[in-house]
mmCIF file of C-alpha atoms in Angstrom:
data_model
loop_
_atom_site.group_PDB
_atom_site.id
_atom_site.type_symbol
_atom_site.label_atom_id
_atom_site.label_comp_id
_atom_site.label_asym_id
_atom_site.label_seq_id
_atom_site.Cartn_x
_atom_site.Cartn_y
_atom_site.Cartn_z
ATOM 1 C CA UNK A 1 362.967 74.775 151.163
ATOM 2 C CA UNK A 2 365.650 76.108 153.642
ATOM 3 C CA UNK A 3 365.633 79.654 155.016
ATOM 4 C CA UNK A 4 367.763 82.159 153.336
ATOM 5 C CA UNK A 5 371.603 82.556 155.459
ATOM 6 C CA UNK A 6 370.576 85.870 156.194
ATOM 7 C CA UNK A 7 367.779 84.693 158.452
ATOM 8 C CA UNK A 8 369.409 81.854 159.968
ATOM 9 C CA UNK A 9 370.331 82.055 163.686
ATOM 10 C CA UNK A 10 373.764 81.326 165.291
ATOM 11 C CA UNK A 11 373.325 79.648 168.485
ATOM 12 C CA UNK A 12 377.124 78.559 169.024
ATOM 13 C CA UNK A 13 378.064 81.770 170.526
ATOM 14 C CA UNK A 14 374.864 82.071 172.865
ATOM 15 C CA UNK A 15 376.671 81.414 175.878
ATOM 16 C CA UNK A 16 379.488 83.927 174.895
ATOM 17 C CA UNK A 17 376.722 86.571 174.543
ATOM 18 C CA UNK A 18 375.624 86.005 178.152
ATOM 19 C CA UNK A 19 378.645 88.690 179.130
ATOM 20 C CA UNK A 20 379.740 91.628 177.125
ATOM 21 C CA UNK A 21 383.321 92.323 175.892
ATOM 22 C CA UNK A 22 384.399 93.577 179.408
ATOM 23 C CA UNK A 23 382.706 90.289 181.061
ATOM 24 C CA UNK A 24 379.896 91.931 182.513
ATOM 25 C CA UNK A 25 377.153 89.959 184.092
ATOM 26 C CA UNK A 26 373.355 91.192 182.315
ATOM 27 C CA UNK A 27 371.508 92.509 185.464
ATOM 28 C CA UNK A 28 369.216 89.495 184.814
ATOM 29 C CA UNK A 29 371.481 87.131 186.622
ATOM 30 C CA UNK A 30 371.499 89.795 189.713
ATOM 31 C CA UNK A 31 367.709 89.850 189.766
ATOM 32 C CA UNK A 32 367.436 85.845 189.914
ATOM 33 C CA UNK A 33 370.227 85.611 192.666
ATOM 34 C CA UNK A 34 368.555 88.337 194.697
ATOM 35 C CA UNK A 35 365.345 86.523 194.523
ATOM 36 C CA UNK A 36 366.883 83.208 195.210
ATOM 37 C CA UNK A 37 368.625 84.956 198.140
ATOM 38 C CA UNK A 38 365.906 86.731 199.607
ATOM 39 C CA UNK A 39 363.340 83.717 199.427
ATOM 40 C CA UNK A 40 365.783 81.095 200.881
ATOM 41 C CA UNK A 41 367.623 83.139 203.427
ATOM 42 C CA UNK A 42 364.364 84.987 204.789
ATOM 43 C CA UNK A 43 362.638 81.070 205.141
ATOM 44 C CA UNK A 44 365.813 80.016 207.190
ATOM 45 C CA UNK A 45 366.130 83.244 209.011
ATOM 46 C CA UNK A 46 362.162 82.567 210.240
ATOM 47 C CA UNK A 47 362.862 79.230 210.794
ATOM 48 C CA UNK A 48 365.752 80.193 213.169
ATOM 49 C CA UNK A 49 363.407 82.875 214.847
ATOM 50 C CA UNK A 50 360.854 79.990 215.457
ATOM 51 C CA UNK A 51 363.515 78.056 217.455
ATOM 52 C CA UNK A 52 365.156 80.991 219.174
ATOM 53 C CA UNK A 53 362.128 83.266 220.283
ATOM 54 C CA UNK A 54 359.003 81.353 219.378
ATOM 55 C CA UNK A 55 358.236 83.616 216.461
ATOM 56 C CA UNK A 56 355.937 82.528 214.024
ATOM 57 C CA UNK A 57 354.062 79.943 215.851
ATOM 58 C CA UNK A 58 357.566 78.491 216.964
ATOM 59 C CA UNK A 59 358.557 76.121 219.982
ATOM 60 C CA UNK A 60 361.205 78.448 221.070
ATOM 61 C CA UNK A 61 364.188 77.238 222.733
ATOM 62 C CA UNK A 62 362.312 74.975 225.318
ATOM 63 C CA UNK A 63 360.503 73.028 222.872
ATOM 64 C CA UNK A 64 363.307 73.049 220.359
ATOM 65 C CA UNK A 65 365.573 71.950 222.751
ATOM 66 C CA UNK A 66 363.285 69.005 223.823
ATOM 67 C CA UNK A 67 362.925 67.951 220.014
ATOM 68 C CA UNK A 68 366.892 68.033 219.639
ATOM 69 C CA UNK A 69 366.730 65.586 222.508
ATOM 70 C CA UNK A 70 364.409 63.254 221.467
ATOM 71 C CA UNK A 71 366.531 63.260 218.006
ATOM 72 C CA UNK A 72 369.543 61.757 220.264
ATOM 73 C CA UNK A 73 371.465 65.249 220.186
ATOM 74 C CA UNK A 74 373.268 65.534 223.755
ATOM 75 C CA UNK A 75 372.380 68.896 225.521
ATOM 76 C CA UNK A 76 369.241 69.502 223.246
ATOM 77 C CA UNK A 77 368.587 73.087 224.607
ATOM 78 C CA UNK A 78 372.456 73.927 223.304
ATOM 79 C CA UNK A 79 371.889 72.144 220.053
ATOM 80 C CA UNK A 80 368.473 74.636 219.579
ATOM 81 C CA UNK A 81 370.879 77.642 219.981
ATOM 82 C CA UNK A 82 373.636 76.574 217.867
ATOM 83 C CA UNK A 83 370.823 75.675 215.300
ATOM 84 C CA UNK A 84 368.419 78.294 215.707
ATOM 85 C CA UNK A 85 371.563 80.955 215.275
ATOM 86 C CA UNK A 86 373.010 78.986 212.173
ATOM 87 C CA UNK A 87 369.303 79.169 210.688
ATOM 88 C CA UNK A 88 368.773 82.873 211.751
ATOM 89 C CA UNK A 89 372.503 84.510 210.896
ATOM 90 C CA UNK A 90 372.978 82.294 207.789
ATOM 91 C CA UNK A 91 369.721 83.224 206.455
ATOM 92 C CA UNK A 92 369.862 86.613 207.234
ATOM 93 C CA UNK A 93 373.535 86.882 205.916
ATOM 94 C CA UNK A 94 372.061 85.023 202.320
ATOM 95 C CA UNK A 95 369.273 87.472 202.330
ATOM 96 C CA UNK A 96 371.403 90.695 202.520
ATOM 97 C CA UNK A 97 374.255 89.156 200.449
ATOM 98 C CA UNK A 98 376.682 89.569 203.724
ATOM 99 C CA UNK A 99 379.776 87.189 203.812
ATOM 100 C CA UNK A 100 377.524 85.114 201.442
ATOM 101 C CA UNK A 101 379.898 81.903 201.537
ATOM 102 C CA UNK A 102 380.042 81.929 205.305
ATOM 103 C CA UNK A 103 376.194 82.130 205.442
ATOM 104 C CA UNK A 104 375.862 79.471 202.822
ATOM 105 C CA UNK A 105 378.004 77.373 204.749
ATOM 106 C CA UNK A 106 375.806 77.778 207.683
ATOM 107 C CA UNK A 107 372.711 76.700 205.873
ATOM 108 C CA UNK A 108 374.436 74.078 204.443
ATOM 109 C CA UNK A 109 375.556 72.444 207.699
ATOM 110 C CA UNK A 110 372.062 72.808 209.355
ATOM 111 C CA UNK A 111 370.593 71.274 206.138
ATOM 112 C CA UNK A 112 372.941 68.475 206.062
ATOM 113 C CA UNK A 113 371.848 67.643 209.577
ATOM 114 C CA UNK A 114 368.323 67.703 209.154
ATOM 115 C CA UNK A 115 368.719 65.446 205.932
ATOM 116 C CA UNK A 116 370.493 62.931 207.921
ATOM 117 C CA UNK A 117 368.024 63.155 210.658
ATOM 118 C CA UNK A 118 365.034 62.653 208.139
ATOM 119 C CA UNK A 119 366.731 59.917 206.069
ATOM 120 C CA UNK A 120 364.932 56.702 205.416
ATOM 121 C CA UNK A 121 361.354 58.100 204.805
ATOM 122 C CA UNK A 122 361.764 58.429 201.149
ATOM 123 C CA UNK A 123 362.970 61.505 199.013
ATOM 124 C CA UNK A 124 359.183 62.710 198.872
ATOM 125 C CA UNK A 125 356.177 64.149 201.240
ATOM 126 C CA UNK A 126 354.937 63.270 203.682
ATOM 127 C CA UNK A 127 358.112 61.859 205.489
ATOM 128 C CA UNK A 128 360.553 62.747 202.849
ATOM 129 C CA UNK A 129 363.774 64.956 202.477
ATOM 130 C CA UNK A 130 362.907 67.080 199.113
ATOM 131 C CA UNK A 131 362.542 70.378 201.211
ATOM 132 C CA UNK A 132 365.372 70.014 203.113
ATOM 133 C CA UNK A 133 367.735 69.004 200.013
ATOM 134 C CA UNK A 134 366.288 71.713 198.085
ATOM 135 C CA UNK A 135 367.222 74.292 200.623
ATOM 136 C CA UNK A 136 370.955 72.543 201.014
ATOM 137 C CA UNK A 137 371.142 72.836 197.138
ATOM 138 C CA UNK A 138 370.077 76.636 196.936
ATOM 139 C CA UNK A 139 372.583 77.354 200.042
ATOM 140 C CA UNK A 140 375.241 75.561 198.138
ATOM 141 C CA UNK A 141 374.624 77.275 194.788
ATOM 142 C CA UNK A 142 374.621 80.639 196.245
ATOM 143 C CA UNK A 143 377.939 79.938 198.187
ATOM 144 C CA UNK A 144 379.501 78.761 194.780
ATOM 145 C CA UNK A 145 378.211 81.095 192.398
ATOM 146 C CA UNK A 146 377.993 84.275 194.759
ATOM 147 C CA UNK A 147 375.454 86.904 195.734
ATOM 148 C CA UNK A 148 375.401 89.062 192.622
ATOM 149 C CA UNK A 149 376.155 92.723 192.398
ATOM 150 C CA UNK A 150 373.025 93.439 194.358
ATOM 151 C CA UNK A 151 374.664 92.486 197.468
ATOM 152 C CA UNK A 152 376.211 94.051 200.829
ATOM 153 C CA UNK A 153 379.410 92.107 199.967
ATOM 154 C CA UNK A 154 379.721 94.186 196.985
ATOM 155 C CA UNK A 155 380.618 96.964 199.471
ATOM 156 C CA UNK A 156 383.382 95.101 201.170
ATOM 157 C CA UNK A 157 386.754 95.038 200.166
ATOM 158 C CA UNK A 158 387.899 91.705 200.887
ATOM 159 C CA UNK A 159 384.699 89.689 199.496
ATOM 160 C CA UNK A 160 383.676 92.174 196.539
ATOM 161 C CA UNK A 161 384.709 89.802 193.954
ATOM 162 C CA UNK A 162 383.486 86.636 194.721
ATOM 163 C CA UNK A 163 385.901 83.628 193.878
ATOM 164 C CA UNK A 164 385.033 79.935 193.439
ATOM 165 C CA UNK A 165 387.620 78.736 195.939
ATOM 166 C CA UNK A 166 385.615 80.529 198.774
ATOM 167 C CA UNK A 167 382.407 79.020 197.831
ATOM 168 C CA UNK A 168 383.991 75.442 197.631
ATOM 169 C CA UNK A 169 385.736 76.192 201.063
ATOM 170 C CA UNK A 170 382.812 77.215 202.614
ATOM 171 C CA UNK A 171 380.737 74.293 201.342
ATOM 172 C CA UNK A 172 383.334 71.847 202.441
ATOM 173 C CA UNK A 173 383.266 73.681 205.797
ATOM 174 C CA UNK A 174 379.583 73.500 206.102
ATOM 175 C CA UNK A 175 379.522 69.649 205.517
ATOM 176 C CA UNK A 176 382.668 68.984 207.470
ATOM 177 C CA UNK A 177 381.166 70.717 210.848
ATOM 178 C CA UNK A 178 377.465 68.986 210.044
ATOM 179 C CA UNK A 179 379.546 65.478 210.106
ATOM 180 C CA UNK A 180 381.177 66.342 213.507
ATOM 181 C CA UNK A 181 377.769 67.326 215.072
ATOM 182 C CA UNK A 182 376.185 64.282 213.872
ATOM 183 C CA UNK A 183 379.207 62.301 215.502
ATOM 184 C CA UNK A 184 377.866 63.212 218.717
ATOM 185 C CA UNK A 185 374.314 62.144 217.908
ATOM 186 C CA UNK A 186 373.134 58.974 219.476
#
Protein backbone atom coordinates (compact mmCIF):
# COMPACT_ATOMS: atom_id res chain seq x y z
CA UNK A 1 0.00 0.00 0.00
CA UNK A 2 1.46 3.37 -0.94
CA UNK A 3 1.04 6.72 0.75
CA UNK A 4 -1.37 9.15 -0.79
CA UNK A 5 0.25 11.71 -3.12
CA UNK A 6 -0.53 14.62 -0.77
CA UNK A 7 1.68 13.18 1.96
CA UNK A 8 4.74 12.41 -0.15
CA UNK A 9 7.84 14.46 0.48
CA UNK A 10 9.81 15.89 -2.42
CA UNK A 11 13.52 15.70 -1.57
CA UNK A 12 14.67 16.88 -4.99
CA UNK A 13 14.72 20.52 -3.94
CA UNK A 14 16.04 20.09 -0.39
CA UNK A 15 19.37 21.71 -1.25
CA UNK A 16 17.67 24.62 -2.96
CA UNK A 17 15.46 25.16 0.08
CA UNK A 18 18.53 25.90 2.24
CA UNK A 19 18.45 29.46 0.90
CA UNK A 20 15.47 31.68 0.37
CA UNK A 21 14.56 33.38 -2.91
CA UNK A 22 17.11 36.16 -2.34
CA UNK A 23 19.90 33.64 -1.72
CA UNK A 24 20.03 34.41 2.00
CA UNK A 25 21.64 31.75 4.17
CA UNK A 26 19.77 30.48 7.22
CA UNK A 27 21.11 31.54 10.64
CA UNK A 28 22.05 27.92 11.45
CA UNK A 29 24.99 28.14 9.05
CA UNK A 30 26.22 31.30 10.71
CA UNK A 31 25.93 29.72 14.17
CA UNK A 32 27.82 26.63 13.02
CA UNK A 33 30.59 28.69 11.43
CA UNK A 34 30.82 30.83 14.58
CA UNK A 35 31.20 27.73 16.76
CA UNK A 36 33.89 26.30 14.47
CA UNK A 37 35.72 29.63 14.32
CA UNK A 38 35.67 30.08 18.10
CA UNK A 39 36.83 26.56 18.99
CA UNK A 40 39.49 26.27 16.31
CA UNK A 41 40.63 29.89 16.58
CA UNK A 42 40.89 30.02 20.35
CA UNK A 43 42.64 26.64 20.41
CA UNK A 44 45.27 27.93 18.00
CA UNK A 45 45.57 31.29 19.79
CA UNK A 46 46.11 29.51 23.10
CA UNK A 47 48.74 27.28 21.55
CA UNK A 48 50.53 30.34 20.19
CA UNK A 49 50.38 32.02 23.61
CA UNK A 50 52.01 28.94 25.10
CA UNK A 51 54.95 29.30 22.72
CA UNK A 52 55.30 33.07 22.91
CA UNK A 53 54.55 33.84 26.55
CA UNK A 54 54.62 30.51 28.40
CA UNK A 55 50.93 30.89 29.24
CA UNK A 56 48.75 27.84 29.95
CA UNK A 57 51.80 25.86 31.16
CA UNK A 58 53.56 26.41 27.84
CA UNK A 59 57.30 26.32 27.21
CA UNK A 60 57.69 30.02 26.32
CA UNK A 61 60.11 31.27 23.70
CA UNK A 62 63.21 29.60 25.11
CA UNK A 63 61.62 26.18 25.40
CA UNK A 64 59.90 26.49 22.03
CA UNK A 65 63.14 27.67 20.43
CA UNK A 66 64.97 24.64 21.79
CA UNK A 67 62.19 22.40 20.49
CA UNK A 68 62.35 23.89 16.98
CA UNK A 69 66.13 23.51 16.94
CA UNK A 70 65.75 19.83 17.93
CA UNK A 71 63.39 19.38 14.95
CA UNK A 72 66.05 20.64 12.54
CA UNK A 73 64.83 24.18 11.98
CA UNK A 74 67.56 26.79 11.80
CA UNK A 75 67.40 29.57 14.39
CA UNK A 76 64.94 27.79 16.63
CA UNK A 77 63.97 30.87 18.63
CA UNK A 78 63.13 32.83 15.46
CA UNK A 79 61.02 29.91 14.25
CA UNK A 80 59.28 29.82 17.64
CA UNK A 81 58.39 33.51 17.27
CA UNK A 82 57.10 33.03 13.71
CA UNK A 83 55.14 29.94 14.63
CA UNK A 84 53.76 31.44 17.83
CA UNK A 85 52.67 34.64 16.07
CA UNK A 86 51.08 32.66 13.23
CA UNK A 87 49.14 30.59 15.74
CA UNK A 88 48.18 33.49 18.00
CA UNK A 89 47.22 36.01 15.31
CA UNK A 90 45.79 33.42 12.92
CA UNK A 91 43.76 31.91 15.74
CA UNK A 92 42.44 35.26 16.94
CA UNK A 93 41.63 36.22 13.35
CA UNK A 94 39.62 33.03 12.91
CA UNK A 95 37.83 33.43 16.23
CA UNK A 96 36.84 37.01 15.44
CA UNK A 97 36.16 36.37 11.77
CA UNK A 98 38.73 39.06 10.95
CA UNK A 99 40.50 38.74 7.60
CA UNK A 100 39.38 35.14 7.70
CA UNK A 101 41.13 33.87 4.55
CA UNK A 102 44.50 35.20 5.74
CA UNK A 103 43.93 33.94 9.27
CA UNK A 104 43.13 30.55 7.78
CA UNK A 105 46.31 30.70 5.68
CA UNK A 106 48.40 31.30 8.80
CA UNK A 107 46.92 28.27 10.56
CA UNK A 108 47.16 26.12 7.42
CA UNK A 109 50.85 26.96 7.09
CA UNK A 110 51.60 26.08 10.70
CA UNK A 111 49.65 22.83 10.50
CA UNK A 112 51.30 21.74 7.23
CA UNK A 113 54.63 22.05 9.04
CA UNK A 114 53.29 20.18 12.07
CA UNK A 115 52.04 17.32 9.89
CA UNK A 116 55.37 17.17 8.04
CA UNK A 117 57.32 17.02 11.31
CA UNK A 118 55.13 14.31 12.86
CA UNK A 119 54.63 12.29 9.67
CA UNK A 120 55.67 8.69 9.96
CA UNK A 121 54.01 7.88 13.27
CA UNK A 122 50.76 6.78 11.70
CA UNK A 123 47.49 8.67 11.63
CA UNK A 124 46.12 8.05 15.12
CA UNK A 125 47.46 8.66 18.63
CA UNK A 126 49.83 8.37 20.35
CA UNK A 127 52.21 9.48 17.59
CA UNK A 128 49.78 10.20 14.76
CA UNK A 129 48.79 13.37 12.97
CA UNK A 130 44.98 13.24 13.24
CA UNK A 131 44.84 16.31 15.52
CA UNK A 132 47.02 18.38 13.21
CA UNK A 133 45.13 17.25 10.10
CA UNK A 134 41.82 18.13 11.75
CA UNK A 135 43.02 21.65 12.62
CA UNK A 136 44.46 22.05 9.12
CA UNK A 137 41.21 20.95 7.48
CA UNK A 138 39.12 23.20 9.73
CA UNK A 139 41.26 26.25 8.95
CA UNK A 140 41.19 25.50 5.23
CA UNK A 141 37.41 25.00 5.35
CA UNK A 142 36.92 28.37 7.05
CA UNK A 143 39.21 30.07 4.54
CA UNK A 144 37.21 28.54 1.69
CA UNK A 145 33.68 29.07 3.06
CA UNK A 146 34.20 32.38 4.81
CA UNK A 147 33.35 33.30 8.38
CA UNK A 148 29.58 33.64 8.06
CA UNK A 149 27.56 36.71 8.96
CA UNK A 150 28.54 36.75 12.65
CA UNK A 151 32.05 38.03 11.97
CA UNK A 152 34.09 41.24 11.96
CA UNK A 153 34.69 40.73 8.22
CA UNK A 154 31.04 41.69 7.66
CA UNK A 155 31.91 45.23 8.81
CA UNK A 156 34.92 45.63 6.49
CA UNK A 157 34.09 46.90 3.00
CA UNK A 158 36.81 44.99 1.13
CA UNK A 159 35.97 41.58 2.56
CA UNK A 160 32.30 41.98 3.47
CA UNK A 161 31.30 39.50 0.81
CA UNK A 162 33.43 36.38 0.89
CA UNK A 163 34.67 35.12 -2.43
CA UNK A 164 35.83 31.57 -3.03
CA UNK A 165 38.84 32.93 -4.91
CA UNK A 166 40.10 34.60 -1.72
CA UNK A 167 39.82 31.31 0.11
CA UNK A 168 41.59 29.30 -2.58
CA UNK A 169 44.37 31.87 -2.85
CA UNK A 170 44.86 31.93 0.92
CA UNK A 171 45.02 28.15 1.26
CA UNK A 172 47.55 28.00 -1.59
CA UNK A 173 49.54 30.80 0.09
CA UNK A 174 49.58 28.93 3.40
CA UNK A 175 50.75 25.70 1.75
CA UNK A 176 53.45 27.48 -0.31
CA UNK A 177 54.86 29.38 2.68
CA UNK A 178 54.86 26.15 4.69
CA UNK A 179 56.75 24.39 1.88
CA UNK A 180 59.36 27.13 1.79
CA UNK A 181 59.82 26.91 5.57
CA UNK A 182 60.18 23.13 5.32
CA UNK A 183 62.94 23.55 2.72
CA UNK A 184 65.10 25.18 5.41
CA UNK A 185 64.62 22.31 7.83
CA UNK A 186 67.47 19.80 8.10
